[in-house]
Short mmCIF file of C-alpha atoms in Angstrom, two decimals:
data_model
loop_
_atom_site.label_atom_id
_atom_site.label_comp_id
_atom_site.label_asym_id
_atom_site.label_seq_id
_atom_site.Cartn_x
_atom_site.Cartn_y
_atom_site.Cartn_z
CA UNK N 316 78.68 49.75 114.75
CA UNK N 317 81.27 49.77 112.08
CA UNK N 318 79.27 47.09 110.21
CA UNK N 319 76.23 48.85 110.36
CA UNK N 320 76.94 52.14 108.71
CA UNK N 321 78.24 51.67 105.09
CA UNK N 322 78.81 55.10 104.53
CA UNK N 323 78.16 58.74 106.07
CA UNK N 324 76.34 61.18 103.53
CA UNK N 325 76.99 64.53 104.83
CA UNK N 326 75.19 67.77 103.53
CA UNK N 327 76.72 71.01 103.99
CA UNK N 328 74.43 74.08 103.91
CA UNK N 329 74.09 77.69 105.06
CA UNK N 330 71.42 80.07 105.05
CA UNK N 331 72.68 82.02 102.01
CA UNK N 332 70.88 85.57 102.07
CA UNK N 333 69.58 87.56 99.31
CA UNK N 334 71.47 89.86 97.39
CA UNK N 335 68.92 91.79 95.24
CA UNK N 336 69.58 95.43 93.93
CA UNK N 337 69.90 98.12 96.57
CA UNK N 338 68.94 101.95 96.21
CA UNK N 339 72.17 103.91 95.83
CA UNK N 340 74.65 100.58 95.61
CA UNK N 341 75.60 98.49 92.83
CA UNK N 342 73.22 95.57 91.85
CA UNK N 343 74.06 92.42 93.70
CA UNK N 344 73.55 89.23 92.13
CA UNK N 345 70.01 87.26 93.18
CA UNK N 346 70.16 84.30 95.20
CA UNK N 347 67.91 81.66 96.50
CA UNK N 348 68.91 82.60 99.82
CA UNK N 349 65.78 83.43 101.67
CA UNK N 350 64.03 80.19 100.51
CA UNK N 351 67.06 78.26 102.23
CA UNK N 352 66.99 80.29 105.54
CA UNK N 353 65.61 78.36 108.44
CA UNK N 354 62.68 79.77 110.38
CA UNK N 355 64.69 80.83 113.23
CA UNK N 356 67.28 82.82 111.46
CA UNK N 357 64.89 84.42 108.57
CA UNK N 358 61.26 85.37 108.63
CA UNK N 359 59.78 82.62 106.33
CA UNK N 360 56.57 83.33 104.70
CA UNK N 361 55.80 79.59 103.56
CA UNK N 362 55.24 77.78 107.08
CA UNK N 363 56.19 74.02 107.23
CA UNK N 364 53.78 72.04 109.59
CA UNK N 365 54.76 68.47 109.83
CA UNK N 366 56.99 65.76 108.03
CA UNK N 367 55.35 65.20 104.67
CA UNK N 368 53.15 68.40 105.03
CA UNK N 369 54.01 71.89 104.14
CA UNK N 370 52.01 74.83 102.82
CA UNK N 371 54.42 75.46 100.15
CA UNK N 372 52.77 73.75 97.29
CA UNK N 373 55.68 71.61 96.52
CA UNK N 374 56.50 68.14 95.99
CA UNK N 375 55.12 65.65 98.19
CA UNK N 376 57.57 64.43 100.92
CA UNK N 377 57.43 61.19 102.32
CA UNK N 378 56.08 61.19 106.04
CA UNK N 379 58.74 58.79 106.95
CA UNK N 380 61.23 61.40 106.52
CA UNK N 381 62.07 62.50 110.26
CA UNK N 382 65.69 63.28 112.05
CA UNK N 383 67.31 63.95 115.28
CA UNK N 384 68.78 67.39 115.87
CA UNK N 385 71.89 67.51 118.15
CA UNK N 386 74.69 69.96 118.72
CA UNK N 387 78.20 69.88 118.36
CA UNK N 388 80.81 71.83 120.48
CA UNK N 389 83.05 73.70 117.47
CA UNK N 390 86.22 75.84 118.14
CA UNK N 391 85.86 79.23 117.02
CA UNK N 392 89.16 79.58 115.26
CA UNK N 393 91.04 76.48 113.95
CA UNK N 394 93.99 78.43 112.59
CA UNK N 395 95.47 80.07 115.65
CA UNK N 396 96.50 79.80 119.13
CA UNK N 397 95.45 83.28 120.23
CA UNK N 398 93.58 82.95 123.57
CA UNK N 399 90.40 84.19 121.76
CA UNK N 400 90.73 81.12 119.38
CA UNK N 401 89.63 78.59 121.95
CA UNK N 402 86.19 80.07 122.43
CA UNK N 403 83.61 77.48 121.29
CA UNK N 404 80.07 77.51 120.04
CA UNK N 405 77.27 75.01 119.29
CA UNK N 406 76.96 73.93 115.81
CA UNK N 407 73.25 72.23 114.85
CA UNK N 408 73.27 69.22 112.89
CA UNK N 409 70.40 66.47 112.13
CA UNK N 410 71.04 62.96 111.93
CA UNK N 411 69.23 59.86 110.36
CA UNK N 412 68.65 57.49 111.08
CA UNK N 413 67.02 58.25 114.30
CA UNK N 414 67.41 56.56 117.47
CA UNK N 415 65.58 58.37 120.26
CA UNK N 416 62.49 60.74 119.96
CA UNK N 417 61.84 61.59 116.62
CA UNK N 418 61.30 65.35 115.63
CA UNK N 419 58.29 65.76 113.42
CA UNK N 420 59.64 68.78 111.45
CA UNK N 421 61.29 68.82 108.47
CA UNK N 422 65.11 69.87 108.46
CA UNK N 423 66.55 72.93 106.64
CA UNK N 424 67.25 72.03 102.99
CA UNK N 425 65.09 69.03 103.36
CA UNK N 426 63.01 69.64 100.27
CA UNK N 427 65.86 70.10 97.73
CA UNK N 428 67.91 67.22 99.15
CA UNK N 429 65.19 64.29 98.58
CA UNK N 430 67.90 62.49 96.32
CA UNK N 431 69.90 62.00 99.25
CA UNK N 432 66.72 60.69 101.45
CA UNK N 433 66.10 58.35 98.78
CA UNK N 434 69.67 57.23 97.94
CA UNK N 435 70.85 56.72 101.55
CA UNK N 436 68.80 53.19 102.38
CA UNK N 437 70.72 51.82 99.07
CA UNK N 438 74.20 52.94 100.24
CA UNK N 439 73.11 51.61 104.12
CA UNK N 440 73.92 55.25 104.72
CA UNK N 441 73.54 57.61 107.86
CA UNK N 442 72.43 60.65 106.53
CA UNK N 443 73.82 63.81 108.24
CA UNK N 444 72.90 67.80 107.92
CA UNK N 445 75.44 70.48 109.13
CA UNK N 446 74.72 73.89 109.46
CA UNK N 447 77.39 76.54 108.53
CA UNK N 448 78.95 78.64 110.91
CA UNK N 449 76.85 82.21 111.64
CA UNK N 450 73.88 80.62 110.03
CA UNK N 451 70.55 79.48 111.49
CA UNK N 452 71.31 78.51 115.12
CA UNK N 453 74.87 77.96 114.56
CA UNK N 454 76.02 81.10 116.09
CA UNK N 455 79.17 82.05 118.14
CA UNK N 456 79.50 84.56 121.03
CA UNK N 457 76.75 82.81 123.09
CA UNK N 458 74.34 82.30 120.29
CA UNK N 459 72.76 85.70 119.74
CA UNK N 460 72.85 87.37 116.36
CA UNK N 461 73.46 90.50 117.65
CA UNK N 462 76.57 89.62 119.31
CA UNK N 463 77.69 87.43 116.70
CA UNK N 464 77.53 90.13 113.82
CA UNK N 465 78.36 93.09 116.31
CA UNK N 466 81.29 94.11 114.34
CA UNK N 467 84.07 93.47 111.73
CA UNK N 468 86.04 91.94 114.79
CA UNK N 469 83.34 89.28 115.74
CA UNK N 470 82.15 88.69 112.21
CA UNK N 471 86.01 88.15 111.29
CA UNK N 472 85.55 84.19 112.10
CA UNK N 473 83.13 83.74 109.21
CA UNK N 474 85.23 82.31 106.56
CA UNK N 475 84.99 79.38 103.93
CA UNK N 476 88.18 78.01 105.31
CA UNK N 477 86.82 78.09 108.99
CA UNK N 478 83.59 76.65 107.66
CA UNK N 479 85.42 73.87 105.75
CA UNK N 480 87.41 73.25 109.05
CA UNK N 481 84.14 72.95 111.06
CA UNK N 482 82.94 70.01 109.07
CA UNK N 483 86.49 68.21 108.95
CA UNK N 484 86.45 68.51 112.76
CA UNK N 485 82.74 67.50 112.93
CA UNK N 486 83.19 64.60 110.72
CA UNK N 487 86.06 63.02 112.60
CA UNK N 488 84.35 63.33 115.68
CA UNK N 489 81.17 61.70 114.46
CA UNK N 490 82.86 58.58 113.23
CA UNK N 491 84.85 58.28 116.61
CA UNK N 492 81.57 58.64 118.16
CA UNK N 493 80.24 56.04 116.17
CA UNK N 494 83.35 53.59 116.39
CA UNK N 495 83.22 53.66 112.49
CA UNK N 496 86.85 54.76 111.76
CA UNK N 497 86.95 53.60 108.16
CA UNK N 498 83.38 54.51 106.98
CA UNK N 499 83.21 56.32 103.99
CA UNK N 500 82.23 59.98 104.40
CA UNK N 501 80.52 61.47 100.91
CA UNK N 502 79.63 65.28 101.34
CA UNK N 503 76.62 66.88 98.91
CA UNK N 504 75.99 70.50 98.48
CA UNK N 505 73.66 72.78 96.35
CA UNK N 506 74.72 76.19 95.12
CA UNK N 507 77.25 77.70 97.61
CA UNK N 508 76.92 74.61 99.51
CA UNK N 509 77.82 72.62 96.23
CA UNK N 510 81.08 74.95 96.36
CA UNK N 511 81.79 74.04 99.83
CA UNK N 512 81.32 70.34 99.13
CA UNK N 513 83.89 70.60 96.04
CA UNK N 514 86.27 72.55 98.09
CA UNK N 515 86.21 69.96 101.10
CA UNK N 516 87.28 67.18 99.00
CA UNK N 517 90.14 69.10 97.46
CA UNK N 518 90.99 70.29 101.06
CA UNK N 519 90.29 67.40 103.27
CA UNK N 520 90.46 64.07 101.08
CA UNK N 521 91.53 62.08 104.31
CA UNK N 522 88.38 63.25 105.61
CA UNK N 523 85.71 62.70 102.75
CA UNK N 524 85.97 60.24 99.84
CA UNK N 525 84.03 62.00 97.28
CA UNK N 526 81.83 65.38 96.63
CA UNK N 527 78.37 65.90 94.96
CA UNK N 528 78.35 69.85 93.92
CA UNK N 529 75.22 70.43 92.32
CA UNK N 530 74.71 73.88 90.87
CA UNK N 531 78.16 74.83 92.28
CA UNK N 532 79.50 78.11 90.59
CA UNK N 533 83.34 77.55 91.62
CA UNK N 534 84.27 79.65 88.45
CA UNK N 535 82.07 82.99 89.31
CA UNK N 536 84.80 85.14 90.38
CA UNK N 537 86.62 87.64 88.67
CA UNK N 538 88.75 87.25 86.00
CA UNK N 539 87.18 83.86 85.10
CA UNK N 540 83.65 84.26 84.45
CA UNK N 541 82.17 87.05 81.72
CA UNK N 542 80.40 89.31 84.48
CA UNK N 543 77.26 89.57 82.03
CA UNK N 544 76.82 85.85 81.64
CA UNK N 545 74.52 85.48 84.54
CA UNK N 546 71.89 87.84 83.39
CA UNK N 547 72.70 86.87 79.58
CA UNK N 548 71.49 83.50 80.76
CA UNK N 549 68.00 84.65 82.35
CA UNK N 550 67.63 86.61 79.13
CA UNK N 551 67.79 83.29 76.97
CA UNK N 552 65.44 81.82 79.27
CA UNK N 553 63.14 84.35 78.68
CA UNK N 554 63.93 84.78 75.02
CA UNK N 555 60.23 84.68 73.57
CA UNK N 556 59.42 87.55 75.58
CA UNK N 557 62.42 89.57 76.53
CA UNK N 558 61.79 92.60 74.50
CA UNK N 559 58.00 92.74 75.80
CA UNK N 560 59.66 92.39 79.42
CA UNK N 561 62.27 95.02 78.66
CA UNK N 562 60.20 97.90 77.55
CA UNK N 563 57.62 96.91 80.67
CA UNK N 564 60.74 97.62 82.83
CA UNK N 565 61.59 100.69 81.22
CA UNK N 566 58.21 101.94 81.72
CA UNK N 567 58.74 100.79 85.34
CA UNK N 568 61.62 103.18 85.56
CA UNK N 569 60.14 106.29 83.92
CA UNK N 570 56.97 105.85 86.42
CA UNK N 571 59.00 105.86 89.56
CA UNK N 572 61.04 108.82 88.15
CA UNK N 573 57.62 110.66 87.63
CA UNK N 574 56.33 109.95 90.80
CA UNK N 575 59.40 110.62 92.79
CA UNK N 576 59.61 114.22 90.76
CA UNK N 577 56.12 115.18 90.15
CA UNK N 578 54.46 113.41 92.78
CA UNK N 579 52.13 111.55 90.01
CA UNK N 580 50.95 107.86 91.19
CA UNK N 581 52.83 106.76 88.51
CA UNK N 582 51.86 102.66 88.48
CA UNK N 583 50.79 102.45 91.66
CA UNK N 584 47.44 101.71 90.39
CA UNK N 585 48.54 98.10 89.62
CA UNK N 586 48.69 97.29 93.51
CA UNK N 587 52.29 97.06 93.97
CA UNK N 588 54.19 99.33 95.94
CA UNK N 589 55.92 101.91 93.59
CA UNK N 590 59.51 101.81 95.12
CA UNK N 591 59.79 97.99 95.49
CA UNK N 592 58.86 97.39 91.71
CA UNK N 593 62.78 97.20 90.26
CA UNK N 594 63.88 94.82 92.79
CA UNK N 595 60.71 92.96 92.95
CA UNK N 596 60.92 92.22 89.04
CA UNK N 597 64.60 91.68 89.42
CA UNK N 598 64.07 89.12 92.01
CA UNK N 599 61.32 87.22 90.14
CA UNK N 600 62.83 87.25 86.63
CA UNK N 601 66.19 85.88 87.98
CA UNK N 602 64.79 83.31 90.72
CA UNK N 603 62.07 81.94 88.13
CA UNK N 604 64.93 81.18 85.76
CA UNK N 605 66.99 79.37 88.60
CA UNK N 606 63.82 77.52 89.79
CA UNK N 607 62.50 76.51 86.01
CA UNK N 608 61.59 73.01 87.11
CA UNK N 609 59.38 70.66 85.50
CA UNK N 610 57.28 69.89 88.55
CA UNK N 611 55.64 72.13 90.79
CA UNK N 612 57.11 73.88 94.02
CA UNK N 613 60.19 74.36 95.69
CA UNK N 614 60.09 76.27 98.73
CA UNK N 615 58.04 78.64 97.35
CA UNK N 616 54.90 77.97 95.54
CA UNK N 617 55.54 77.87 91.88
CA UNK N 618 54.08 76.14 89.12
CA UNK N 619 56.48 74.06 86.77
CA UNK N 620 58.20 75.87 84.56
CA UNK N 621 57.60 79.18 85.95
CA UNK N 622 59.46 81.00 82.94
CA UNK N 623 56.73 79.65 80.60
CA UNK N 624 54.04 80.47 83.01
CA UNK N 625 55.09 83.92 83.58
CA UNK N 626 55.59 84.46 79.83
CA UNK N 627 52.04 83.05 79.33
CA UNK N 628 50.96 85.64 81.67
CA UNK N 629 52.34 88.69 79.70
CA UNK N 630 50.39 86.88 76.63
CA UNK N 631 47.01 86.95 78.30
CA UNK N 632 47.53 90.61 78.41
CA UNK N 633 49.02 91.59 75.00
CA UNK N 634 50.18 95.21 74.68
CA UNK N 635 48.05 97.11 71.82
CA UNK N 636 50.56 98.89 69.47
CA UNK N 637 51.15 102.76 70.13
CA UNK N 638 50.07 103.67 66.81
CA UNK N 639 48.53 107.01 67.89
CA UNK N 640 50.97 108.61 70.43
CA UNK N 641 49.53 111.07 72.74
CA UNK N 642 52.71 113.10 73.04
CA UNK N 643 53.11 112.60 76.53
CA UNK N 644 56.69 112.79 78.39
CA UNK N 645 56.84 108.70 78.06
CA UNK N 646 57.15 108.62 74.26
CA UNK N 647 53.99 106.19 74.37
CA UNK N 648 50.40 106.37 74.31
CA UNK N 649 48.73 106.16 77.63
CA UNK N 650 47.30 103.10 76.65
CA UNK N 651 50.56 101.60 76.85
CA UNK N 652 51.66 103.13 79.83
CA UNK N 653 48.92 101.71 81.96
CA UNK N 654 48.94 98.45 80.24
CA UNK N 655 52.59 97.27 80.40
CA UNK N 656 52.63 97.54 84.29
CA UNK N 657 49.74 95.69 84.30
CA UNK N 658 51.72 92.89 82.47
CA UNK N 659 54.81 93.15 84.68
CA UNK N 660 52.13 92.50 87.94
CA UNK N 661 50.92 89.68 86.23
CA UNK N 662 54.32 88.15 85.53
CA UNK N 663 55.30 88.74 88.92
CA UNK N 664 52.14 87.14 90.39
CA UNK N 665 53.50 83.97 89.02
CA UNK N 666 56.41 84.10 91.42
CA UNK N 667 55.44 86.06 94.25
CA UNK N 668 51.41 85.05 94.32
CA UNK N 669 51.07 81.86 92.27
CA UNK N 670 48.38 80.59 95.08
CA UNK N 671 46.59 83.84 95.02
CA UNK N 672 46.77 83.76 98.95
CA UNK N 673 48.97 86.83 99.26
CA UNK N 674 47.49 90.14 100.03
CA UNK N 675 50.72 92.06 98.49
CA UNK N 676 53.94 91.11 97.32
CA UNK N 677 56.04 92.62 99.88
CA UNK N 678 59.51 94.07 99.29
CA UNK N 679 61.80 91.75 97.35
CA UNK N 680 64.85 92.60 99.48
CA UNK N 681 64.39 91.17 103.13
CA UNK N 682 67.48 92.79 104.28
CA UNK N 683 68.66 91.17 107.62
CA UNK N 684 71.16 93.51 109.53
CA UNK N 685 72.64 90.63 110.70
CA UNK N 686 73.07 88.51 107.38
CA UNK N 687 76.28 86.29 107.08
CA UNK N 688 76.01 86.10 103.54
CA UNK N 689 76.24 89.86 102.80
CA UNK N 690 79.58 89.80 104.97
CA UNK N 691 80.80 86.69 102.65
CA UNK N 692 80.04 88.12 99.61
CA UNK N 693 81.80 91.41 100.40
CA UNK N 694 84.91 89.82 101.94
CA UNK N 695 85.85 86.87 100.05
CA UNK N 696 83.00 85.12 98.16
CA UNK N 697 82.69 87.85 95.74
CA UNK N 698 80.91 86.06 92.70
CA UNK N 699 80.41 88.15 89.27
CA UNK N 700 77.03 88.21 88.75
CA UNK N 701 76.29 92.03 88.19
CA UNK N 702 76.48 93.16 84.76
CA UNK N 703 73.27 93.40 82.52
CA UNK N 704 73.80 94.11 78.72
CA UNK N 705 71.60 96.54 76.78
CA UNK N 706 68.66 94.63 75.17
CA UNK N 707 68.66 92.09 78.24
CA UNK N 708 65.37 91.40 79.85
CA UNK N 709 66.04 93.69 82.43
CA UNK N 710 67.14 97.25 82.23
CA UNK N 711 70.97 97.75 81.52
CA UNK N 712 73.14 97.87 84.55
CA UNK N 713 77.15 98.10 83.26
CA UNK N 714 79.54 95.88 85.19
CA UNK N 715 82.00 98.02 87.01
CA UNK N 716 84.26 96.07 89.43
CA UNK N 717 85.78 99.05 90.94
CA UNK N 718 82.45 100.03 92.31
CA UNK N 719 81.43 96.55 93.34
CA UNK N 720 84.78 96.67 95.69
CA UNK N 721 83.93 100.35 96.75
CA UNK N 722 80.53 99.32 97.62
CA UNK N 723 81.81 96.52 99.65
CA UNK N 724 84.25 98.16 101.53
CA UNK N 725 81.67 100.67 102.79
CA UNK N 726 79.34 97.64 103.81
CA UNK N 727 82.13 96.09 105.83
CA UNK N 728 84.63 98.67 106.58
CA UNK N 729 87.46 96.32 105.25
CA UNK N 730 89.06 95.83 101.94
CA UNK N 731 87.67 92.88 100.02
CA UNK N 732 89.98 89.87 98.95
CA UNK N 733 88.56 89.24 95.63
CA UNK N 734 91.20 86.86 94.40
CA UNK N 735 91.51 84.79 97.79
CA UNK N 736 89.16 82.27 96.36
CA UNK N 737 90.89 81.50 93.59
CA UNK N 738 94.15 81.58 95.55
CA UNK N 739 92.93 79.18 98.27
CA UNK N 740 91.14 76.71 95.87
CA UNK N 741 92.05 77.29 92.34
CA UNK N 742 89.87 78.60 89.39
CA UNK N 743 92.38 79.56 86.38
CA UNK N 744 92.78 76.98 84.11
CA UNK N 745 90.65 74.63 86.39
CA UNK N 746 90.96 71.46 83.82
CA UNK N 747 94.43 71.20 84.73
CA UNK N 748 94.34 71.97 88.20
CA UNK N 749 91.40 69.35 89.35
CA UNK N 750 92.79 66.70 86.82
CA UNK N 751 96.15 67.02 88.91
CA UNK N 752 94.76 67.48 92.18
CA UNK N 753 91.10 65.82 92.51
CA UNK N 754 89.27 63.04 92.41
CA UNK N 755 85.77 61.89 92.97
CA UNK N 756 83.99 65.05 92.46
CA UNK N 757 80.87 64.96 90.79
CA UNK N 758 79.39 68.49 89.32
CA UNK N 759 75.77 68.80 87.82
CA UNK N 760 74.47 72.03 86.01
CA UNK N 761 71.33 72.75 84.29
CA UNK N 762 71.74 75.16 81.73
CA UNK N 763 68.47 76.99 82.25
CA UNK N 764 70.08 78.10 85.55
CA UNK N 765 71.91 81.28 85.27
CA UNK N 766 74.68 80.00 88.14
CA UNK N 767 75.57 77.08 85.43
CA UNK N 768 77.39 79.99 83.46
CA UNK N 769 80.05 79.54 86.27
CA UNK N 770 79.92 75.92 86.69
CA UNK N 771 82.38 73.11 85.64
CA UNK N 772 80.66 72.20 82.58
CA UNK N 773 82.95 69.63 81.17
CA UNK N 774 84.36 66.11 82.67
CA UNK N 775 87.82 66.48 83.67
CA UNK N 776 88.86 63.09 84.44
CA UNK N 777 87.28 59.49 85.12
CA UNK N 778 86.54 60.75 88.64
CA UNK N 779 86.13 64.66 88.24
CA UNK N 780 82.75 64.22 86.21
CA UNK N 781 80.58 66.87 85.08
CA UNK N 782 76.76 66.14 84.32
CA UNK N 783 75.22 68.75 82.09
CA UNK N 784 71.52 68.94 81.45
CA UNK N 785 70.04 71.51 78.92
CA UNK N 786 66.56 71.45 80.38
CA UNK N 787 67.68 71.49 83.93
CA UNK N 788 67.68 74.42 86.55
CA UNK N 789 69.23 75.21 90.03
CA UNK N 790 70.05 71.82 91.53
CA UNK N 791 66.92 70.13 90.17
CA UNK N 792 68.90 66.62 90.60
CA UNK N 793 68.63 66.77 94.20
CA UNK N 794 64.83 67.15 94.65
CA UNK N 795 62.73 64.29 95.72
CA UNK N 796 61.83 62.28 92.53
CA UNK N 797 58.00 62.57 91.42
CA UNK N 798 55.88 60.77 89.13
CA UNK N 799 55.97 63.64 86.97
CA UNK N 800 59.72 64.07 86.39
CA UNK N 801 60.85 63.45 82.80
CA UNK N 802 62.73 61.11 81.17
CA UNK N 803 66.04 63.07 81.25
CA UNK N 804 65.69 64.11 84.94
CA UNK N 805 65.17 60.33 85.85
CA UNK N 806 68.24 59.55 83.89
CA UNK N 807 70.56 62.07 85.66
CA UNK N 808 69.84 60.79 88.95
CA UNK N 809 70.48 57.07 87.57
CA UNK N 810 73.84 58.28 86.24
CA UNK N 811 74.40 59.91 89.72
CA UNK N 812 73.50 56.89 91.70
CA UNK N 813 75.94 54.67 89.54
CA UNK N 814 78.99 57.01 89.83
CA UNK N 815 78.61 57.25 93.86
CA UNK N 816 78.30 53.33 93.84
CA UNK N 817 81.48 53.11 91.97
CA UNK N 818 83.29 55.39 94.04
CA UNK N 819 82.17 53.41 96.94
CA UNK N 820 83.18 50.02 95.62
CA UNK N 821 86.72 51.45 94.85
CA UNK N 822 86.85 52.85 98.32
CA UNK N 823 85.93 49.20 99.75
CA UNK N 824 88.46 47.68 97.41
CA UNK N 825 91.07 49.82 98.55
CA UNK N 826 90.25 49.63 102.12
CA UNK N 827 89.90 45.98 102.05
CA UNK N 828 86.50 46.25 103.34
CA UNK N 829 84.27 43.49 102.40
CA UNK N 830 80.89 44.44 101.24
#
């Protein structure tokens, strides 16, 4: 078996949950969470039918992409010897190549891990997907969501350090079962999973020999990143249309207040639920910027370059100048009041209803009461992406860290630990820290992605490497290749392949393994 497995490529992932703005609370940074969620964990609008066949209109997937699902008995608590620590749960994983009956459905995250599927044969590697504890079907306390998320006592085992220990335990068990103790293991991750991949290499260098961290905002924490940077980057992406979108957002807000206070219809004529519009707009603008890919699709059906498409949708319904104000309470002509919300609707249509198949948009916030990410984001993963400056693409929302902490305390009933991640993994003076303590980490960031504002954007050493692409979006590098990929994206993947090959060559040399 040792000679048949040259490497193990391991994907660390979770079903990171959405965190849109909530009524009565602070603005939460939007994520790609709903798209990551497995169908068993969250309600997923875009049904996956079979290998290579998805109704999401995305990049085509080879029908040969198949896998085998297995379960690994995982310890509940890796760091204590209390009796409760010895409880176990079943952690889900997916393995390639397949040796027994083949599942014909695509694994979670498959669509945006195409690079791994395409690179694995070159490196004669086994491809393994491992689900994060408390997400999908990897649930402690009997596998029931209600039990796992009952209260703080049961949710308290959901931490980054526990998750990384899960992966380390899983990898060592897998290698032992395969009789492949010297097989190198390379971890991949995207977004939060990318953060986990980088931290896995830092904490368990004896278990994994390298990490590819795509769009991993490991610096997006208090005191390190500007809390306004996330929405500043989104504003840059929408620069050409920012004034129009900002004015449209202001009209939306005034219309909502009017509907609430005076019972007027406001902008209900647009066909969008009035009360959902602020979160819908925030979500659409942020996620269009994150997924501003040069080819169609993701797990939500989108056109290529959705930011451009949203701007074009606005251009197609240009607002007439309000030259003759009617003196209404909004300070705009009645024509402008009616037209701007229509432009908002047309722009949001690009994100929520590109195919035209949806009868209505629905709420932007599908808030699952058993959502693990809300717990993580309010206990230790407190990423700073809250503030919106005046003049931004969206209405201003001042950043107030005290309000964030208070809001999280109300959510969890516990005091947050906003500085723990920097304590555990480092963050301040990251260049010197990683130069002295790390090797074989590849960071990719696309500068159209607002999360790149918290990413590592400069190479730190010969083996801690940053690849930065000005035209890139959120983990675009790890998507399946397409004949329509631009040359810059092809070159990014060539560079990543060469870097991985160099790491493996050095590993085999150090271990005295013939290749």
